[in-house]
Amino acid sequence: EFPEGDEGFHTYSELTTLLENAAADHPDITQLSDVGSSHEGRTIPLMKISADAAQDSDEPEVLFTCNQHAREHLTTEMCLRIVERFTDGYGTDQTVTDFVDSREIYVIPTVNPDGSEHDIEGGQYQGWRKNRQGQGTDLNRNWGYKWGCCDGSSGDPASDTYRGESGFSAPETAAVRDFVNSRVVGGEQQLEGHIDFHTYGELVLWPFGHTTDDVTEDMTEQQAQRFQDVGRELADSNGYTPQQSSDLYVTDGDVNGWMWGEHRILSFTFEMYPADGFGLDGFYPDDEDIAPETERNDQAVDILLREAGA
Ligand SMILES: NS(=O)(=O)N[C@@H](Cc1ccccc1)C(=O)O
Ligand SMILES: [Zn+2]
């Protein structure tokens, strides 16, 4: 359970109930399923939001993933905000209605349910980041593009950036990989945009993380320019700072590298509130901060949905 005073955050069972209720209340525009199970056997839920959700329409698809890192609970609330806004707002909010009618929106509110539940064990924050496999794998170093290539992760199982034994050695990254791979239809990847939500630092990040080069064998100058242009527009909308992720620090095996490197999906990381300098406390904002700090990204979500159709 969350500590006293932080009841506004959703536990795994509470988020599961919220998703089930949203699907029951909006049967025509939602399809609740899952992408597989975690190391400890928890289902990793997948919520699809789209008009005629039960059909695979020929519309641009977008994915939002949250809570790769266990202690970053505000990101779970960010994904639940997206679910609630695009279900409750359908038929009343014009922008929401237009996107639900013209896109297929996929939301995974927790990629790391085991780690997230461990982090709040006994109603005390554990400061936990990784999954619960052995001493834990950092899911955001376990993706199979340039895995372990560039000193952007650790080979020490005790490290908080332990990359795992191999790319996709964690069942959680493998499950999301399998879902994204399944969206290649007729040789075409249907997903065009992705945001992976993290805390904290108030940043908009884009690939690549494994090199400080803007242009590589998998990123042309024009493609790098598009990441910069869209990244800056996203950051203008929420007041975050835009930058290539390697300008922050070098990482390898991160999700954005794989989404773009493997599938050419326009993939960003958002580091949410707070900005900086709070140490471990920065991962544990008050639940009074949930509404303002998730709504702060509504416009950015709309920008990504627009870009997916561009
Ligand atoms: N949320 S965080 O504090 O772990 N920061 C993220 C930042 C990050 C995210 C995506 C690519 C490169 C770097 C991390 O995975 O290190
Ligand atoms: Zn993170």
Short mmCIF file of C-alpha atoms and ligand atoms in Angstrom, two decimals:
data_model
loop_
_atom_site.label_atom_id
_atom_site.label_comp_id
_atom_site.label_asym_id
_atom_site.label_seq_id
_atom_site.Cartn_x
_atom_site.Cartn_y
_atom_site.Cartn_z
CA GLU A 1 0.00 0.00 0.00
CA PHE A 2 1.06 3.63 -0.46
CA PRO A 3 2.10 5.48 2.69
CA GLU A 4 -0.52 7.47 4.61
CA GLY A 5 -1.30 10.71 2.77
CA ASP A 6 -0.39 9.27 -0.63
CA GLU A 7 -3.60 7.26 -1.15
CA GLY A 8 -4.21 9.18 -4.41
CA PHE A 9 -1.66 6.91 -6.14
CA HIS A 10 -3.02 3.64 -7.58
CA THR A 11 -1.75 0.26 -6.38
CA TYR A 12 -1.59 -2.55 -8.95
CA SER A 13 -5.00 -3.90 -7.93
CA GLU A 14 -6.54 -0.39 -7.93
CA LEU A 15 -5.23 0.34 -11.45
CA THR A 16 -6.51 -3.02 -12.65
CA THR A 17 -9.97 -2.15 -11.29
CA LEU A 18 -9.83 1.33 -12.87
CA LEU A 19 -9.04 -0.18 -16.28
CA GLU A 20 -11.80 -2.79 -15.95
CA ASN A 21 -14.31 -0.08 -15.01
CA ALA A 22 -13.21 2.16 -17.89
CA ALA A 23 -13.62 -0.74 -20.34
CA ALA A 24 -17.05 -1.63 -18.90
CA ASP A 25 -18.22 2.00 -19.04
CA HIS A 26 -16.99 2.55 -22.63
CA PRO A 27 -17.34 -0.82 -24.43
CA ASP A 28 -17.38 0.59 -27.99
CA ILE A 29 -14.17 2.64 -27.74
CA THR A 30 -12.01 0.42 -25.50
CA GLN A 31 -10.45 -3.02 -25.60
CA LEU A 32 -8.69 -4.18 -22.43
CA SER A 33 -6.14 -6.98 -22.84
CA ASP A 34 -2.54 -7.59 -21.82
CA VAL A 35 0.92 -7.96 -23.31
CA GLY A 36 1.99 -10.84 -21.04
CA SER A 37 3.16 -11.34 -17.44
CA SER A 38 5.89 -10.05 -15.15
CA HIS A 39 8.60 -12.16 -13.49
CA GLU A 40 6.35 -12.73 -10.47
CA GLY A 41 3.34 -13.51 -12.67
CA ARG A 42 1.42 -10.22 -12.66
CA THR A 43 -0.49 -9.45 -15.88
CA ILE A 44 0.86 -6.38 -17.70
CA PRO A 45 -2.37 -4.64 -18.85
CA LEU A 46 -2.85 -3.11 -22.31
CA MET A 47 -5.68 -0.65 -22.91
CA LYS A 48 -6.65 0.15 -26.51
CA ILE A 49 -8.76 3.27 -27.04
CA SER A 50 -10.30 3.82 -30.49
CA ALA A 51 -13.71 4.02 -32.16
CA ASP A 52 -14.78 0.44 -32.95
CA ALA A 53 -11.88 -0.69 -30.73
CA ALA A 54 -12.67 -4.37 -31.39
CA GLN A 55 -11.72 -3.88 -35.06
CA ASP A 56 -8.20 -3.29 -36.34
CA SER A 57 -8.89 -0.07 -38.25
CA ASP A 58 -6.42 1.30 -40.81
CA GLU A 59 -5.58 4.32 -38.64
CA PRO A 60 -2.25 5.58 -37.25
CA GLU A 61 -1.39 3.89 -33.96
CA VAL A 62 0.35 5.40 -30.91
CA LEU A 63 1.72 3.75 -27.73
CA PHE A 64 2.16 5.22 -24.24
CA THR A 65 4.20 3.23 -21.71
CA CYS A 66 4.61 4.03 -18.03
CA ASN A 67 6.35 2.80 -14.84
CA GLN A 68 9.33 0.96 -16.36
CA HIS A 69 11.02 2.18 -13.19
CA ALA A 70 9.28 0.97 -10.06
CA ARG A 71 9.53 4.09 -7.85
CA GLU A 72 8.33 6.45 -10.61
CA HIS A 73 4.68 6.11 -9.55
CA LEU A 74 3.61 9.50 -10.98
CA THR A 75 4.08 7.96 -14.44
CA THR A 76 1.45 5.28 -13.74
CA GLU A 77 -0.93 8.14 -12.94
CA MET A 78 0.08 9.80 -16.24
CA CYS A 79 -1.01 6.73 -18.22
CA LEU A 80 -4.24 6.49 -16.21
CA ARG A 81 -4.88 10.19 -17.00
CA ILE A 82 -4.59 9.35 -20.73
CA VAL A 83 -7.04 6.46 -20.30
CA GLU A 84 -9.55 8.57 -18.38
CA ARG A 85 -9.27 11.65 -20.65
CA PHE A 86 -9.79 9.70 -23.88
CA THR A 87 -12.67 7.60 -22.53
CA ASP A 88 -14.61 10.05 -20.34
CA GLY A 89 -14.01 12.87 -22.84
CA TYR A 90 -15.33 10.97 -25.86
CA GLY A 91 -18.45 12.60 -27.30
CA THR A 92 -18.04 15.79 -25.30
CA ASP A 93 -14.47 17.04 -25.87
CA GLN A 94 -14.01 17.68 -29.62
CA THR A 95 -10.24 17.14 -29.65
CA VAL A 96 -10.56 13.87 -27.73
CA THR A 97 -13.43 12.69 -29.94
CA ASP A 98 -11.52 13.45 -33.15
CA PHE A 99 -8.45 11.51 -32.00
CA VAL A 100 -10.43 8.51 -30.75
CA ASP A 101 -12.23 8.48 -34.14
CA SER A 102 -9.01 8.70 -36.18
CA ARG A 103 -6.28 6.94 -34.20
CA GLU A 104 -5.67 3.71 -32.32
CA ILE A 105 -4.28 4.64 -28.90
CA TYR A 106 -2.51 1.96 -26.82
CA VAL A 107 -1.68 2.52 -23.13
CA ILE A 108 0.44 0.32 -20.81
CA PRO A 109 0.12 1.96 -17.37
CA THR A 110 2.71 -0.24 -15.66
CA VAL A 111 5.50 -2.11 -17.44
CA ASN A 112 7.00 -3.11 -14.06
CA PRO A 113 4.19 -4.17 -11.69
CA ASP A 114 6.45 -6.35 -9.51
CA GLY A 115 8.90 -3.55 -8.86
CA SER A 116 6.14 -1.02 -8.29
CA GLU A 117 4.41 -3.23 -5.70
CA HIS A 118 7.73 -3.97 -4.00
CA ASP A 119 8.50 -0.25 -3.78
CA ILE A 120 5.44 0.39 -1.59
CA GLU A 121 5.68 -2.78 0.53
CA GLY A 122 4.59 -2.27 4.10
CA GLY A 123 3.48 1.29 3.31
CA GLN A 124 7.10 2.44 3.22
CA TYR A 125 8.87 3.67 0.05
CA GLN A 126 11.81 1.37 -0.76
CA GLY A 127 13.50 3.59 -3.38
CA TRP A 128 13.36 0.60 -5.77
CA ARG A 129 13.97 1.11 -9.53
CA LYS A 130 14.45 -2.28 -11.22
CA ASN A 131 12.27 -5.38 -11.81
CA ARG A 132 12.28 -8.27 -9.29
CA GLN A 133 14.34 -10.84 -11.20
CA GLY A 134 17.30 -11.87 -9.01
CA GLN A 135 18.86 -8.64 -7.73
CA GLY A 136 16.76 -6.80 -10.34
CA THR A 137 17.24 -5.75 -13.97
CA ASP A 138 16.96 -2.11 -15.04
CA LEU A 139 14.27 -2.49 -17.69
CA ASN A 140 15.43 0.71 -19.42
CA ARG A 141 18.83 -0.88 -20.14
CA ASN A 142 17.42 -4.26 -21.19
CA TRP A 143 16.03 -3.42 -24.63
CA GLY A 144 17.74 -5.28 -27.48
CA TYR A 145 18.96 -2.40 -29.64
CA LYS A 146 22.68 -1.70 -29.03
CA TRP A 147 22.27 -3.62 -25.77
CA GLY A 148 25.36 -3.16 -23.56
CA CYS A 149 27.25 -1.59 -26.49
CA CYS A 150 28.59 1.62 -25.10
CA ASP A 151 29.19 1.77 -21.35
CA GLY A 152 25.69 3.17 -20.90
CA SER A 153 24.67 0.49 -18.38
CA SER A 154 26.19 -1.89 -15.83
CA GLY A 155 27.06 -5.59 -15.95
CA ASP A 156 26.95 -5.78 -12.15
CA PRO A 157 23.68 -7.43 -11.01
CA ALA A 158 23.76 -5.28 -7.87
CA SER A 159 23.83 -2.06 -9.87
CA ASP A 160 20.70 0.06 -10.33
CA THR A 161 21.51 0.16 -14.07
CA TYR A 162 22.13 -3.59 -14.43
CA ARG A 163 21.37 -4.44 -18.07
CA GLY A 164 20.37 -8.09 -17.44
CA GLU A 165 22.02 -11.23 -18.86
CA SER A 166 21.01 -10.36 -22.45
CA GLY A 167 18.74 -8.06 -24.37
CA PHE A 168 15.12 -8.79 -23.40
CA SER A 169 16.20 -11.15 -20.61
CA ALA A 170 13.47 -9.48 -18.53
CA PRO A 171 9.96 -10.88 -19.19
CA GLU A 172 8.56 -7.36 -18.96
CA THR A 173 10.60 -5.83 -21.80
CA ALA A 174 10.10 -9.03 -23.82
CA ALA A 175 6.31 -8.73 -23.41
CA VAL A 176 6.22 -5.13 -24.66
CA ARG A 177 8.63 -6.07 -27.48
CA ASP A 178 6.26 -8.87 -28.57
CA PHE A 179 3.31 -6.47 -28.60
CA VAL A 180 5.16 -3.87 -30.71
CA ASN A 181 6.44 -6.61 -33.05
CA SER A 182 2.84 -7.81 -33.43
CA ARG A 183 1.86 -4.38 -34.78
CA VAL A 184 3.83 -5.05 -37.97
CA VAL A 185 0.91 -5.74 -40.31
CA GLY A 186 1.57 -6.51 -43.97
CA GLY A 187 5.22 -5.65 -43.42
CA GLU A 188 4.32 -2.19 -42.09
CA GLN A 189 4.75 -1.11 -38.45
CA GLN A 190 1.37 0.42 -37.57
CA LEU A 191 2.69 2.28 -34.50
CA GLU A 192 4.03 5.72 -35.50
CA GLY A 193 4.57 7.44 -32.16
CA HIS A 194 5.53 6.51 -28.59
CA ILE A 195 6.17 8.23 -25.28
CA ASP A 196 7.76 6.42 -22.33
CA PHE A 197 7.04 8.30 -19.11
CA HIS A 198 9.62 8.54 -16.30
CA THR A 199 10.31 10.76 -13.33
CA TYR A 200 11.97 13.05 -12.62
CA GLY A 201 13.64 16.11 -14.13
CA GLU A 202 11.08 17.78 -16.42
CA LEU A 203 12.80 16.77 -19.67
CA VAL A 204 11.74 15.70 -23.17
CA LEU A 205 14.32 13.20 -24.46
CA TRP A 206 14.79 11.60 -27.88
CA PRO A 207 17.19 8.95 -29.27
CA PHE A 208 19.84 8.01 -29.48
CA GLY A 209 21.18 7.44 -26.00
CA HIS A 210 24.12 5.16 -26.89
CA THR A 211 25.99 7.85 -28.83
CA THR A 212 26.26 11.64 -28.72
CA ASP A 213 26.16 11.65 -32.53
CA ASP A 214 22.90 13.08 -33.93
CA VAL A 215 23.29 11.12 -37.19
CA THR A 216 24.05 7.38 -37.24
CA GLU A 217 23.46 4.40 -39.55
CA ASP A 218 19.92 4.36 -38.15
CA MET A 219 19.19 8.12 -38.02
CA THR A 220 19.47 10.46 -41.01
CA GLU A 221 19.98 14.19 -40.63
CA GLN A 222 16.34 14.81 -41.62
CA GLN A 223 15.09 12.27 -39.07
CA ALA A 224 17.26 13.82 -36.34
CA GLN A 225 15.89 17.21 -37.30
CA ARG A 226 12.32 15.94 -36.96
CA PHE A 227 13.05 14.59 -33.47
CA GLN A 228 14.47 18.00 -32.51
CA ASP A 229 11.54 19.93 -34.02
CA VAL A 230 8.82 17.76 -32.47
CA GLY A 231 10.79 17.46 -29.21
CA ARG A 232 10.99 21.24 -28.90
CA GLU A 233 7.27 21.61 -29.65
CA LEU A 234 6.45 19.02 -26.99
CA ALA A 235 8.68 20.80 -24.46
CA ASP A 236 7.14 24.19 -25.33
CA SER A 237 3.74 22.74 -24.41
CA ASN A 238 4.68 21.46 -20.92
CA GLY A 239 7.64 23.64 -19.95
CA TYR A 240 10.11 20.72 -19.87
CA THR A 241 13.66 20.96 -21.30
CA PRO A 242 14.18 19.28 -24.70
CA GLN A 243 17.38 17.36 -25.51
CA GLN A 244 18.83 14.24 -27.09
CA SER A 245 19.00 11.70 -24.29
CA SER A 246 22.77 11.18 -24.60
CA ASP A 247 23.23 14.89 -23.83
CA LEU A 248 21.93 13.97 -20.35
CA TYR A 249 24.11 10.85 -20.07
CA VAL A 250 24.97 7.91 -22.31
CA THR A 251 22.63 4.91 -22.04
CA ASP A 252 22.43 1.67 -23.96
CA GLY A 253 19.50 -0.72 -24.17
CA ASP A 254 16.95 2.04 -23.51
CA VAL A 255 13.44 1.85 -24.93
CA ASN A 256 13.67 4.83 -27.29
CA GLY A 257 16.71 3.35 -29.02
CA TRP A 258 14.83 0.13 -29.73
CA MET A 259 11.54 1.75 -30.77
CA TRP A 260 13.32 3.93 -33.35
CA GLY A 261 16.31 1.71 -34.16
CA GLU A 262 14.20 -1.40 -34.72
CA HIS A 263 10.85 0.01 -35.89
CA ARG A 264 11.34 3.69 -36.81
CA ILE A 265 8.66 4.67 -34.27
CA LEU A 266 8.93 8.35 -33.26
CA SER A 267 9.78 7.58 -29.62
CA PHE A 268 10.36 10.02 -26.76
CA THR A 269 10.99 9.82 -23.03
CA PHE A 270 9.30 12.36 -20.77
CA GLU A 271 10.94 12.91 -17.39
CA MET A 272 8.06 14.35 -15.37
CA TYR A 273 7.82 16.59 -12.29
CA PRO A 274 9.70 17.68 -10.21
CA ALA A 275 12.55 19.51 -11.98
CA ASP A 276 15.75 18.76 -10.10
CA GLY A 277 17.72 18.64 -6.90
CA PHE A 278 15.45 16.64 -4.66
CA GLY A 279 17.47 13.45 -4.33
CA LEU A 280 15.35 10.36 -3.59
CA ASP A 281 12.42 12.57 -2.47
CA GLY A 282 11.99 13.69 -6.09
CA PHE A 283 10.50 10.28 -6.89
CA TYR A 284 7.80 10.72 -4.22
CA PRO A 285 5.75 13.89 -4.84
CA ASP A 286 2.51 14.44 -2.89
CA ASP A 287 -0.66 12.97 -4.36
CA GLU A 288 -1.94 16.58 -4.58
CA ASP A 289 0.59 16.92 -7.43
CA ILE A 290 -0.96 14.10 -9.51
CA ALA A 291 -3.76 16.06 -11.23
CA PRO A 292 -1.79 19.21 -12.17
CA GLU A 293 1.36 17.32 -13.19
CA THR A 294 -0.47 14.78 -15.37
CA GLU A 295 -2.82 17.33 -16.98
CA ARG A 296 0.34 19.36 -17.73
CA ASN A 297 1.05 16.78 -20.49
CA ASP A 298 -2.40 16.77 -22.15
CA GLN A 299 -1.27 19.08 -24.97
CA ALA A 300 1.93 17.08 -25.53
CA VAL A 301 -0.11 13.89 -25.87
CA ASP A 302 -2.25 15.65 -28.50
CA ILE A 303 0.88 16.80 -30.35
CA LEU A 304 2.18 13.22 -30.54
CA LEU A 305 -1.22 11.95 -31.71
CA ARG A 306 -1.20 14.66 -34.41
CA GLU A 307 2.35 13.80 -35.47
CA ALA A 308 1.43 10.14 -35.79
CA GLY A 309 -0.88 11.08 -38.61
CA ALA A 310 1.57 13.41 -40.31
N1 LIG B 1 13.96 7.94 -14.99
S1 LIG B 1 15.52 7.91 -14.80
O1 LIG B 1 15.86 8.72 -13.66
O2 LIG B 1 15.96 6.54 -14.71
N2 LIG B 1 16.24 8.53 -16.11
C1 LIG B 1 16.14 7.80 -17.36
C2 LIG B 1 16.61 8.77 -18.45
C3 LIG B 1 16.67 8.18 -19.83
C4 LIG B 1 15.52 7.70 -20.47
C5 LIG B 1 15.61 7.22 -21.78
C6 LIG B 1 16.83 7.19 -22.45
C7 LIG B 1 17.96 7.65 -21.80
C8 LIG B 1 17.90 8.14 -20.49
C9 LIG B 1 17.05 6.56 -17.33
O3 LIG B 1 16.59 5.49 -17.80
O4 LIG B 1 18.20 6.71 -16.87
ZN ZN B 2 12.94 6.21 -15.03
#
